[in-house]
PDB file of C-alpha atoms in Angstrom:
ATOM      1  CA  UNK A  10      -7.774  29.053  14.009  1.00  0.00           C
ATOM      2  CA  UNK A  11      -7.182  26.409  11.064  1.00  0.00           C
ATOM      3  CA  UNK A  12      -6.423  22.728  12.038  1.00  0.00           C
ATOM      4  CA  UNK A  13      -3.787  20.841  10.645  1.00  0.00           C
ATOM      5  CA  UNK A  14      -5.672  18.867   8.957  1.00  0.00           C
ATOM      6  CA  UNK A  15      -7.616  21.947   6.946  1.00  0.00           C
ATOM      7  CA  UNK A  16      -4.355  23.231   6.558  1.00  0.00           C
ATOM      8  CA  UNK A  17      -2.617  20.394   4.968  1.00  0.00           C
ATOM      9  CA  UNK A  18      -5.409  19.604   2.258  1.00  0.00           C
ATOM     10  CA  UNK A  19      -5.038  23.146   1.541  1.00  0.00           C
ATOM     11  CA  UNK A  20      -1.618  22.834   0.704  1.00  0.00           C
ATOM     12  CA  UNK A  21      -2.540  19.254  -1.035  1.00  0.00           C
ATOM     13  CA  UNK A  22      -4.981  21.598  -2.706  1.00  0.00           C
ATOM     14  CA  UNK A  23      -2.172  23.887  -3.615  1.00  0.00           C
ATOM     15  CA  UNK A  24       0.023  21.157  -5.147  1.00  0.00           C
ATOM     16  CA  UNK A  25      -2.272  19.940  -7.028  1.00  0.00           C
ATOM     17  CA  UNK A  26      -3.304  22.687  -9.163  1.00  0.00           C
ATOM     18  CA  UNK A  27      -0.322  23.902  -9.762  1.00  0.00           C
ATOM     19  CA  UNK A  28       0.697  20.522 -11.049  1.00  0.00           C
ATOM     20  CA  UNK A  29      -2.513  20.107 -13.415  1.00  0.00           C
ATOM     21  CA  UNK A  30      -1.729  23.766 -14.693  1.00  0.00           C
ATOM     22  CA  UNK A  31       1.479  22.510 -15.961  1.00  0.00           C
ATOM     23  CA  UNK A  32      -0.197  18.908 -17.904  1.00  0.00           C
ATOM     24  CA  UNK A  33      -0.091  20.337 -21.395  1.00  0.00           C
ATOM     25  CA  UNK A  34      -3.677  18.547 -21.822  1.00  0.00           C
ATOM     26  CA  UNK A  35      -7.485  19.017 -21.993  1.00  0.00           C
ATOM     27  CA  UNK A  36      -7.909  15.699 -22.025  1.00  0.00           C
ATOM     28  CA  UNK A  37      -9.739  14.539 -18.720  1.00  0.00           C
ATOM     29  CA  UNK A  38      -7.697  11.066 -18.627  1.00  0.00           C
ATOM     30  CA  UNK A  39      -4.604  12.750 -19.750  1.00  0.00           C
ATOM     31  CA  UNK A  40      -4.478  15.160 -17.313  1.00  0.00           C
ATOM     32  CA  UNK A  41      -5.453  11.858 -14.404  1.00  0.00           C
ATOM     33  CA  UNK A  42      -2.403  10.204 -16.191  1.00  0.00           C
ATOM     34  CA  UNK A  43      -0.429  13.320 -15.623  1.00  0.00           C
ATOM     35  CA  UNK A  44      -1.478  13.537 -12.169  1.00  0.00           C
ATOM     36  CA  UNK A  45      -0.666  10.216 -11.492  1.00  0.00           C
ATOM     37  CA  UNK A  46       2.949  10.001 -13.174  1.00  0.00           C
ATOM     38  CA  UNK A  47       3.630  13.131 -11.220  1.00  0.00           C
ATOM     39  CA  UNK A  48       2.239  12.489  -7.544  1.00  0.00           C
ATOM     40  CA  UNK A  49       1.568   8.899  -6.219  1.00  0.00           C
ATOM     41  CA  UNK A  50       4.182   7.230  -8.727  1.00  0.00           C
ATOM     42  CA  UNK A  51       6.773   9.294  -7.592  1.00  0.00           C
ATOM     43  CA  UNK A  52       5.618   9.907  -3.948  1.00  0.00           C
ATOM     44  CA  UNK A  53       4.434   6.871  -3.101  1.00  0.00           C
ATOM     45  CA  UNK A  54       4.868   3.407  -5.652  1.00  0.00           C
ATOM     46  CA  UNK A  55       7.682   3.958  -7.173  1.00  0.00           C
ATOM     47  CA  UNK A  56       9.342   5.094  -3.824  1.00  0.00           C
ATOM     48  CA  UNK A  57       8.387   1.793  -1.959  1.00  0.00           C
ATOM     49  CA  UNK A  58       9.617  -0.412  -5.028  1.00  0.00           C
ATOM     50  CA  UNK A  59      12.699   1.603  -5.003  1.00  0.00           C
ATOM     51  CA  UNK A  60      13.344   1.253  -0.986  1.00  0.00           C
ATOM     52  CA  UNK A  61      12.222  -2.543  -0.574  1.00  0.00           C
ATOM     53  CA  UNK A  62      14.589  -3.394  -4.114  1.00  0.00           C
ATOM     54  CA  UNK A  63      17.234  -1.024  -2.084  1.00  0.00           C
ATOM     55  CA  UNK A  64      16.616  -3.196   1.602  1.00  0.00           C
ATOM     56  CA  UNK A  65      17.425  -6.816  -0.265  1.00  0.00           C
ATOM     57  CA  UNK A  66      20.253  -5.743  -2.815  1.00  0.00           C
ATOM     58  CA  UNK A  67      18.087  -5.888  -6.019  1.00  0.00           C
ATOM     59  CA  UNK A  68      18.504  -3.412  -8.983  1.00  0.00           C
ATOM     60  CA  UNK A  69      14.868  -3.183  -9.938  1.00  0.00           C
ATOM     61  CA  UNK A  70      13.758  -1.907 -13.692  1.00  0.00           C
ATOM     62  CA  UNK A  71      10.345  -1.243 -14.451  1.00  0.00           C
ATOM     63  CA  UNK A  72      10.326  -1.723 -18.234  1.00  0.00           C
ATOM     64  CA  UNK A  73       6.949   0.289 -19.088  1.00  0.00           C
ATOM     65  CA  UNK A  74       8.434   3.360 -16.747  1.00  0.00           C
ATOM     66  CA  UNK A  75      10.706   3.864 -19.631  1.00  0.00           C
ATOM     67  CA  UNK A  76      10.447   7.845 -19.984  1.00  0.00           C
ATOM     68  CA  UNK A  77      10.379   7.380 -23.957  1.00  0.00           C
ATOM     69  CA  UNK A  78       7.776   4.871 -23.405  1.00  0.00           C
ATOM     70  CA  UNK A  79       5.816   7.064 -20.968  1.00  0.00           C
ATOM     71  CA  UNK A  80       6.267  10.234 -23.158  1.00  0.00           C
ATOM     72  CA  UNK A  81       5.077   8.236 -26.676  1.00  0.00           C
ATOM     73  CA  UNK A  82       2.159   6.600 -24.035  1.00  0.00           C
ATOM     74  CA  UNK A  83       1.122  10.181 -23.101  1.00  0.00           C
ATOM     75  CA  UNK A  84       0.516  11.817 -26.310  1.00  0.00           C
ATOM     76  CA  UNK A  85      -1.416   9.052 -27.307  1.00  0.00           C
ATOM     77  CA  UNK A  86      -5.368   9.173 -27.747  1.00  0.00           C
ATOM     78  CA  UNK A  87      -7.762   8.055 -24.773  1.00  0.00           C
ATOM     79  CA  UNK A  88      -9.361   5.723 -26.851  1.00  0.00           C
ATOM     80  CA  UNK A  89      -6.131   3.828 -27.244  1.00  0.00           C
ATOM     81  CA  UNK A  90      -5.605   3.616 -23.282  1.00  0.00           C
ATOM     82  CA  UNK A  91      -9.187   2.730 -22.575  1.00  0.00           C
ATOM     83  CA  UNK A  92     -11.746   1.414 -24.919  1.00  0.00           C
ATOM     84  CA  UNK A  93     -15.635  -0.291 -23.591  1.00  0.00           C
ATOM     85  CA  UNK A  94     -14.076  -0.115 -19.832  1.00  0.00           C
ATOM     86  CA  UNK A  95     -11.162  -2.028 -20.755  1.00  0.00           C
ATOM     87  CA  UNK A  96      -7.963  -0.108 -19.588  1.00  0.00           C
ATOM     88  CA  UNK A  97      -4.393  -1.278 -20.949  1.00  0.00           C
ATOM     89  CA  UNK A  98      -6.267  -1.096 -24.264  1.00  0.00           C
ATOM     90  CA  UNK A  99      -3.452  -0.858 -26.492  1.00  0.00           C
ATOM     91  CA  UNK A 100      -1.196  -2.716 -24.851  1.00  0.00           C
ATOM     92  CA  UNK A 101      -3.683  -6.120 -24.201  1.00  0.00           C
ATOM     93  CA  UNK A 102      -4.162  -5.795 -27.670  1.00  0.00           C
ATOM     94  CA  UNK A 103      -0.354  -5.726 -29.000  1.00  0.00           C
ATOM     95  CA  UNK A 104       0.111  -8.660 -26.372  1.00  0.00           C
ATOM     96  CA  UNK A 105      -3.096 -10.650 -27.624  1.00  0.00           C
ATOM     97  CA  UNK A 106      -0.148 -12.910 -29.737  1.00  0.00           C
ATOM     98  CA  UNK A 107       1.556 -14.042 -27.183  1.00  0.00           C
ATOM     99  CA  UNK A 108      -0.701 -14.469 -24.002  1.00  0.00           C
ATOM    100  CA  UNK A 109      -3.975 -16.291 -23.231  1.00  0.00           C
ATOM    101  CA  UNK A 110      -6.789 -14.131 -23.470  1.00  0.00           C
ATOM    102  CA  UNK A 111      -7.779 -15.677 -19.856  1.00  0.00           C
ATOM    103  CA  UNK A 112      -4.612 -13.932 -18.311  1.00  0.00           C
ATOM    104  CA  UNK A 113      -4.890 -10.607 -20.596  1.00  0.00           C
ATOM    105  CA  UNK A 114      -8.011  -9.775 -19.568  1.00  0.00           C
ATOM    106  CA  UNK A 115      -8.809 -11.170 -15.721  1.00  0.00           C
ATOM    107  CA  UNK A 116     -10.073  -9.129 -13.078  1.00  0.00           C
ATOM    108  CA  UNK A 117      -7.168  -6.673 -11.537  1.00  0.00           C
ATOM    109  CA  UNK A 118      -5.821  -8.828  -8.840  1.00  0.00           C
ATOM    110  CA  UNK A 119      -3.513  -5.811  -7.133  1.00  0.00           C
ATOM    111  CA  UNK A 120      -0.281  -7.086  -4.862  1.00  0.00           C
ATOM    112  CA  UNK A 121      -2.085  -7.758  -1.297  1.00  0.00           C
ATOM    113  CA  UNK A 122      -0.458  -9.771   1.462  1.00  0.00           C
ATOM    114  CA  UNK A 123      -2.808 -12.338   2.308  1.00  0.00           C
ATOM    115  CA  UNK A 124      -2.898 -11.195   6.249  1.00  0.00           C
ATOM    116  CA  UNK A 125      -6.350 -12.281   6.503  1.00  0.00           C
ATOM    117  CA  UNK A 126      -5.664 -15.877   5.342  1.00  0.00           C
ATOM    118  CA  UNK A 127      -2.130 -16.181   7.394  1.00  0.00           C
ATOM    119  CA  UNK A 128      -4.205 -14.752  10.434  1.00  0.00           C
ATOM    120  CA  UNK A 129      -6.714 -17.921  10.778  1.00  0.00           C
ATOM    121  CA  UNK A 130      -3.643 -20.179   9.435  1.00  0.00           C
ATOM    122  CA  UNK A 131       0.150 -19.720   9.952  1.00  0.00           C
ATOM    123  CA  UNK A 132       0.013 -16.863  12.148  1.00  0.00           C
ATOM    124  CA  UNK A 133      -3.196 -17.932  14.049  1.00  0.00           C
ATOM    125  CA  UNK A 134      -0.825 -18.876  17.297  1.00  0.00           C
ATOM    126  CA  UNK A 135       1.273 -15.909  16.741  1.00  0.00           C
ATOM    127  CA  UNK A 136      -1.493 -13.615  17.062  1.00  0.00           C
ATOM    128  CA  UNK A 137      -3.704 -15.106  19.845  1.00  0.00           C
ATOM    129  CA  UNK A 138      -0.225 -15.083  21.924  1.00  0.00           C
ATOM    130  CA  UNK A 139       1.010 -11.286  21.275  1.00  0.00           C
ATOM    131  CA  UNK A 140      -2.649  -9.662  21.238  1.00  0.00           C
ATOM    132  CA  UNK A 141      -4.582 -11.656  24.090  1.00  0.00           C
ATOM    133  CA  UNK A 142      -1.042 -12.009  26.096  1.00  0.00           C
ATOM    134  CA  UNK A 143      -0.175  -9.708  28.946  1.00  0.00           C
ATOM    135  CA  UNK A 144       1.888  -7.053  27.053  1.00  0.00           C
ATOM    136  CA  UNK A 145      -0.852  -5.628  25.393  1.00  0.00           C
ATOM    137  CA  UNK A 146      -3.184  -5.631  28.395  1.00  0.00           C
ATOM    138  CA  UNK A 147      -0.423  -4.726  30.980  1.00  0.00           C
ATOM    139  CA  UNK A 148      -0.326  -0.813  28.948  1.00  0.00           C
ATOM    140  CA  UNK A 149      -3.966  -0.199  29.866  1.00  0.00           C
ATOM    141  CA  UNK A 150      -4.623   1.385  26.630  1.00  0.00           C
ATOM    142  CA  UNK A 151      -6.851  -1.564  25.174  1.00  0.00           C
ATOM    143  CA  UNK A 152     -10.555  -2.672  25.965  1.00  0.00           C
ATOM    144  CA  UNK A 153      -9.263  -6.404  26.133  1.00  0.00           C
ATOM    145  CA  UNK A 154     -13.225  -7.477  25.421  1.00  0.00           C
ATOM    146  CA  UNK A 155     -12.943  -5.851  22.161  1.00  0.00           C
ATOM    147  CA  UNK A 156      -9.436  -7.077  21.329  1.00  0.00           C
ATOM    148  CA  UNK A 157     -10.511 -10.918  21.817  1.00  0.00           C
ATOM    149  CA  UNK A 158     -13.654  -9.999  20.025  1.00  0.00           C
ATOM    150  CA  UNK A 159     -11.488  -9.297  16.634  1.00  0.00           C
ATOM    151  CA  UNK A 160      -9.017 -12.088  17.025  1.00  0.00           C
ATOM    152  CA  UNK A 161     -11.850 -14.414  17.631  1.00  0.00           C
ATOM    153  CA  UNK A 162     -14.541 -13.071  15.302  1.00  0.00           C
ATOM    154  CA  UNK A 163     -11.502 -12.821  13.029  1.00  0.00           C
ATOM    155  CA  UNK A 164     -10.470 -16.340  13.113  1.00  0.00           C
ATOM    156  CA  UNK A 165     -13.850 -17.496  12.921  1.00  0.00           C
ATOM    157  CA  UNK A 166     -14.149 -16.085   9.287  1.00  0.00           C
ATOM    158  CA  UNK A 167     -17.201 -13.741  11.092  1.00  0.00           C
ATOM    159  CA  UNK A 168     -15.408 -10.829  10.105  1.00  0.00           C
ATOM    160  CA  UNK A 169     -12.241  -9.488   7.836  1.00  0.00           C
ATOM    161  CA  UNK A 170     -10.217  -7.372  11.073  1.00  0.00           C
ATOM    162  CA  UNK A 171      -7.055  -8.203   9.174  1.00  0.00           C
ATOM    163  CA  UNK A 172      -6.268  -4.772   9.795  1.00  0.00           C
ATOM    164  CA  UNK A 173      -6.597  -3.949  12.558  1.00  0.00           C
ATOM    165  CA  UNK A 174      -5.047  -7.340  13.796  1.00  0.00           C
ATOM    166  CA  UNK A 175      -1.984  -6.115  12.072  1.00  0.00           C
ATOM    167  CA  UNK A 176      -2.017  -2.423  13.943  1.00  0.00           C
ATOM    168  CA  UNK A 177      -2.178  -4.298  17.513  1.00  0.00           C
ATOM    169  CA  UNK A 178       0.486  -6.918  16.140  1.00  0.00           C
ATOM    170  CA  UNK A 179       2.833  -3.882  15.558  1.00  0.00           C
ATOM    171  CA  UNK A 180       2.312  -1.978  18.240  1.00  0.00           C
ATOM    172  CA  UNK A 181       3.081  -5.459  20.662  1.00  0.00           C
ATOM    173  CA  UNK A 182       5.939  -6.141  18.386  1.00  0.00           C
ATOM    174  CA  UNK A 183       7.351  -2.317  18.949  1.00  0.00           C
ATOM    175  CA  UNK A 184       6.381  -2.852  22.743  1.00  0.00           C
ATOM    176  CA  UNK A 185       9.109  -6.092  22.746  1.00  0.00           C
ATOM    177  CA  UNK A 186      11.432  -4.756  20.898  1.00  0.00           C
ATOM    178  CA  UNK A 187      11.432  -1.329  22.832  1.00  0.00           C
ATOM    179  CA  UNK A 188      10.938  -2.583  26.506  1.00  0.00           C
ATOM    180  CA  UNK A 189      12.413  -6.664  26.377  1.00  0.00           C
ATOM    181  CA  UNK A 190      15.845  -6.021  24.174  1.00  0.00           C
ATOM    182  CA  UNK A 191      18.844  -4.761  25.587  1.00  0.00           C
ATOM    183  CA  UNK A 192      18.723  -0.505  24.509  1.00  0.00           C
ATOM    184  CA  UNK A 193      20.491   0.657  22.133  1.00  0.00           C
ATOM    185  CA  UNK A 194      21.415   3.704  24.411  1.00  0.00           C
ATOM    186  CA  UNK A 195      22.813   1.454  27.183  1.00  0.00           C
ATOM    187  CA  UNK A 196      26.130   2.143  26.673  1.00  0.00           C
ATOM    188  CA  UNK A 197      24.877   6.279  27.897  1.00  0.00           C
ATOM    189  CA  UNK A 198      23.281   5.506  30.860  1.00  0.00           C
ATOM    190  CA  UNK A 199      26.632   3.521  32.343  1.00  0.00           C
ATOM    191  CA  UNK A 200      28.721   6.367  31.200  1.00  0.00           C
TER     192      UNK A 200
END
C-alpha cells in the first residue's frame, strides 16, 4: 500500500511533466522560467500578494507581471536574463541610468520578518509569558525542559529557534482564542 506522501509527489510528479511538455522551449532556464510562471507564481506568490492586498483594501499591480512584458521576457535569450552569475541581467543593465550601482547589484535581501530580532527585543516578554506560562504546559503535549531551552538559548543569541518559537506562539495563541473567548457556537448549545 502507497502512503500519502508517495502518492502525492507522484501526482506533483504528474503535474509537472505535463506542464514542462507544454513550455515551447529547449532551453534549460526557459523551461525553469516556465515552470516557475506556471506553478509557485500562481500557486503560491502571487496568491499570498493577492490575499494579504485583498485582507487591507489595496489594489496591488505588479508592473513586471505584465503578460506582454512576461511574453517579450520569455522569448528572450538566456544570456540576456543571466550573464557571469548575475541574474536580472538585462534589466540591471537598462536601470544602470537611473540607480546606484550599490543598490542594482547587492546581495538578494528576500522579504523576511525579522522574528528572530523581535524575539530577543519587542516580543521577548510576549514570548517568555505564552510559551513558559501554564497554557502550554497545562496540554501535556510539550517537554517544558526543551521549550525553555529554545526561548532561552534563543534569547541568548546561542541559537536562531525563531521558528519554532513562532509554531509554539501559534499554537498558545489558537489555544486562547479557542478555549478563553466566548464560542462562536454559543448561541447552539443554549438553544
Amino acid at each position: 500500500m502507497r502512503s500519502r506522501r508517495s502518492s502525492e509527489a507522484t501526482t506533483q510528479s504528474r503535474y509537472f511533466a505535463g506542464t514542462r511538455k507544454k513550455a515551447e522551449t529547449s532551453d534549460r532556464l526557459g523551461l525553469v522560467q516556465y515552470l516557475d510562471l506556471h506553478t509557485y507564481l500562481v500557486g503560491d506568490i502571487n496568491t499570498k500578494v493577492d490575499r494579504a492586498s485583498m485582507a487591507h483594501s489595496l489594489e496591488v499591480r505588479e508592473p513586471l507581471m505584465d503578460h506582454c512584458l512576461v511574453e517579450w521576457l520569455a522569448s528572450l535569450p538566456s544570456d540576456l536574463k543571466v550573464r557571469a552569475g548575475e541574474g536580472k541581467y538585462l534589466l540591471k543593465k537598462a536601470m544602470e541610468p537611473y540607480l546606484p550601482h550599490d543598490i542594482l547589484y547587492r546581495p538578494k535581501m528576500g522579504f523576511a520578518v525579522p522574528l528572530a530580532r523581535w524575539f530577543r527585543g519587542p516580543l521577548r516578554n510576549r514570548v517568555r509569558e505564552s510559551l513558559l506560562g501554564d497554557r502550554l504546559a497545562d496540554t501535556g503535549l510539550f517537554n517544558l525542559r526543551y521549550v525553555r531551552h529554545l526561548v532561552e538559548s534563543h534569547e541568548s543569541g546561542l541559537r536562531d529557534y525563531s521558528a519554532p518559537i513562532w509554531t509554539l506562539l501559534m499554537f498558545e495563541s489558537f489555544l486562547r482564542a479557542s478555549f478563553e473567548s466566548p464560542s462562536l457556537y454559543a448561541h447552539e448549545r443554549s438553544a
